[in-house]
């Protein structure tokens, strides 16, 4: 392989390496099927630490430019050079390869259940009643009506402690995270703890804000707080109610230790209240935020309850951070349209979101049961975890399975699902697994999808 | 004044000083009316360059914490310590002091003209026709329908060269700028040229993305390209069709020189097509982008034509930047809701935006004429500029006038307008001036507002 890599000062080395490899693949200088040097070798050659190469490779694997083959090293993916837009997540979805017949991708609610009539009615009322003066730039925290409705809702449903003044409306979770990180950066923060394994946007938003993401291990009790103690981070983001992707619920001992850590360091815990609306066996644990509103920011989104297309979420902030975070929102002004905010305020206050969640919870529980039964019948070698809550479960594969190959083969048969490594940052080794979403498909379709998957896995 | 300032490594010094001064004012350690040391003295004392102090003071003046008094130095504003949220722009607007009777703030269209029925009809059709599958995460560039409609619209109206694949939909201008800067940063850019004087969000978005904003002078022919040559910037943002705030239209010679600069350096020009829809005497100049789509990114917003509450704008990008910018959008996912995008696509394609602009153009021209006549009658000492286009004009004051005091006194009488220094970054000295918006008020109200202003200015 003839690859010229040069480093300049400024951008992080792994980013520079990643870019140069991506450009080389796009331009066809690195052809599909070519095996890249082992990370240790390339690191020696470039005189950088091995972590630089590992990070660059991982990112390009996640983007689909490279493929990690068990025993065969890291290989340039077939078709990777085709177009510059391939690696951009949504674009890839949009113009994907074969038509998706069975959509088992995680994090997707049932779109056929979206309450179109009711939501449109709320929009219509908002349009008819909104004062002219509210068509201007509003409060960067969001409209007063929606902040009131959210503070009531999260207090009632999640035992969060929220005054309307401490609520900030965002265009979904990642937008909210980014603005919190930017505010912390301006206050001097440098390092943010992220879950390992964890949702990839935890790392992405931290790096987008110019900070360093520091992986913190997660075990079967949740985030390992002891490890956190040694990492010198200014804040940490966690999914305590339902960890993504494994579904672990943080244990009471760990919750207490985490709060104690935040108090001692005067650090911030960013609680992502992930997928908590759908818990099938018992009541969800209450928010961490309610136990210490001065050290925990609580954030949630309507993407998993209603639809990602709405681009609407919220954060409840410790009082001392509100002005600094609001100032970040006022830089990009990417908050949801006022009309949507006023409509959502009415939708929440009228109890429509509660009703929608009750209806879909029954639907999803039945679908989950059908998926579990079909997996037990056709794919007993898959070990299920994280099925107590949420819109997906984790299917651990035999340790010698090639999750990427399975996902690719399934996709060619019209079954879309995700390998666990696609959807999470993981520094510590993680066995191969599939993430299987079940919210979108009626029970017969779920059974058919599992049969297709079984055919793929032979 | 007993003020302890300490600097740490990391954040820019002016930001650190700014924060510490702000905190001291909020906490009451610096009391209203206290005069701060002259910038040169404080700089000596802190062993920093004078620019650090000037920048910190300017920002706090803009935020309302400090007031620059002619001949009396820089003073802590009255009421500045009241609440931590005061300095956040929108929040300040929302809970402002006296009720606004006459709103002459710039950048505000006439909200009473907002086409509520037509826009709601578009939303309703979007809700009824949107496929279920489109309720998921979409293409980070925006929906295909809207990108098609925008490429048609900007080609037709602004002679821009735009394929739908090169269009990215944003939540307004600042959101778009931020994502372009972030993409340039990842490609190694460090310094971005901004207009001096210029729109404050040019600087804010550049700094939010972690880059350095480099002021480039603007004279009566537009951006001074000769100065740009010496500044070693990777990109520059300009308002060539109608400079904010002065209203200057960039001369043909400067346009050619700017394009020539960009080609020679392979740099990016970010063309903010500010306020171009409202030109009263002749046709607007065509976009710069149409002359060199490989070196110019073209961006526009519906905030000035319809309403800021919509949070919707677009950028046309050079092909080579599309994937990198789209990747930034996919980090924060703060794009407008899909429903709004589909509604706007229909609204544009049906010619509704053209119709709305034609209607309001007549309205605004009459209002502008009434304002000019009233100013000539009651305030002949104000010299008018930038009245050929847009939604505001600049009123240059006698050189010894105190624009901040005038704006404050007017505000107490219910007249809201802006001092030019509030709304622009300016390193080079700029005489005092008022920015007077006229789009929102009917003619009799404009006349009354000018009479109030005349009473204030005695």
mmCIF file of N, CA and C in Angstrom, chain A residues 137-140 330 333, chain B residues 87-95:
data_model
loop_
_atom_site.group_PDB
_atom_site.id
_atom_site.type_symbol
_atom_site.label_atom_id
_atom_site.label_comp_id
_atom_site.label_asym_id
_atom_site.label_seq_id
_atom_site.Cartn_x
_atom_site.Cartn_y
_atom_site.Cartn_z
ATOM 1 N N UNK A 137 -38.051 36.803 16.609
ATOM 2 C CA UNK A 137 -37.148 35.950 17.388
ATOM 3 C C UNK A 137 -37.708 35.868 18.792
ATOM 4 N N UNK A 138 -37.753 34.692 19.332
ATOM 5 C CA UNK A 138 -38.295 34.568 20.675
ATOM 6 C C UNK A 138 -37.191 34.428 21.691
ATOM 7 N N UNK A 139 -37.574 33.952 22.841
ATOM 8 C CA UNK A 139 -36.623 33.625 23.893
ATOM 9 C C UNK A 139 -35.779 32.447 23.404
ATOM 10 N N UNK A 140 -34.446 32.543 23.473
ATOM 11 C CA UNK A 140 -33.640 31.419 22.963
ATOM 12 C C UNK A 140 -33.875 30.123 23.730
ATOM 13 N N UNK A 330 -28.606 31.042 21.394
ATOM 14 C CA UNK A 330 -28.792 32.312 20.695
ATOM 15 C C UNK A 330 -27.689 32.573 19.673
ATOM 16 N N UNK A 333 -29.273 29.860 16.811
ATOM 17 C CA UNK A 333 -30.706 30.063 16.626
ATOM 18 C C UNK A 333 -31.357 28.907 15.864
ATOM 19 N N UNK B 87 -28.473 39.225 29.917
ATOM 20 C CA UNK B 87 -27.569 39.458 28.802
ATOM 21 C C UNK B 87 -27.847 38.553 27.618
ATOM 22 N N UNK B 88 -28.771 37.621 27.766
ATOM 23 C CA UNK B 88 -29.058 36.728 26.657
ATOM 24 C C UNK B 88 -30.104 37.412 25.780
ATOM 25 N N UNK B 89 -29.713 37.641 24.552
ATOM 26 C CA UNK B 89 -30.435 38.570 23.697
ATOM 27 C C UNK B 89 -31.958 38.392 23.686
ATOM 28 N N UNK B 90 -32.424 37.232 23.316
ATOM 29 C CA UNK B 90 -33.858 37.021 23.195
ATOM 30 C C UNK B 90 -34.576 37.169 24.518
ATOM 31 N N UNK B 91 -33.950 36.684 25.566
ATOM 32 C CA UNK B 91 -34.555 36.763 26.887
ATOM 33 C C UNK B 91 -34.782 38.214 27.254
ATOM 34 N N UNK B 92 -33.789 39.032 26.952
ATOM 35 C CA UNK B 92 -33.886 40.464 27.215
ATOM 36 C C UNK B 92 -35.077 41.050 26.453
ATOM 37 N N UNK B 93 -35.202 40.670 25.181
ATOM 38 C CA UNK B 93 -36.350 41.134 24.404
ATOM 39 C C UNK B 93 -37.653 40.742 25.061
ATOM 40 N N UNK B 94 -37.699 39.453 25.462
ATOM 41 C CA UNK B 94 -38.958 38.911 25.952
ATOM 42 C C UNK B 94 -39.446 39.664 27.193
ATOM 43 N N UNK B 95 -38.548 39.819 28.148
ATOM 44 C CA UNK B 95 -38.985 40.466 29.376
ATOM 45 C C UNK B 95 -38.451 41.883 29.454
#
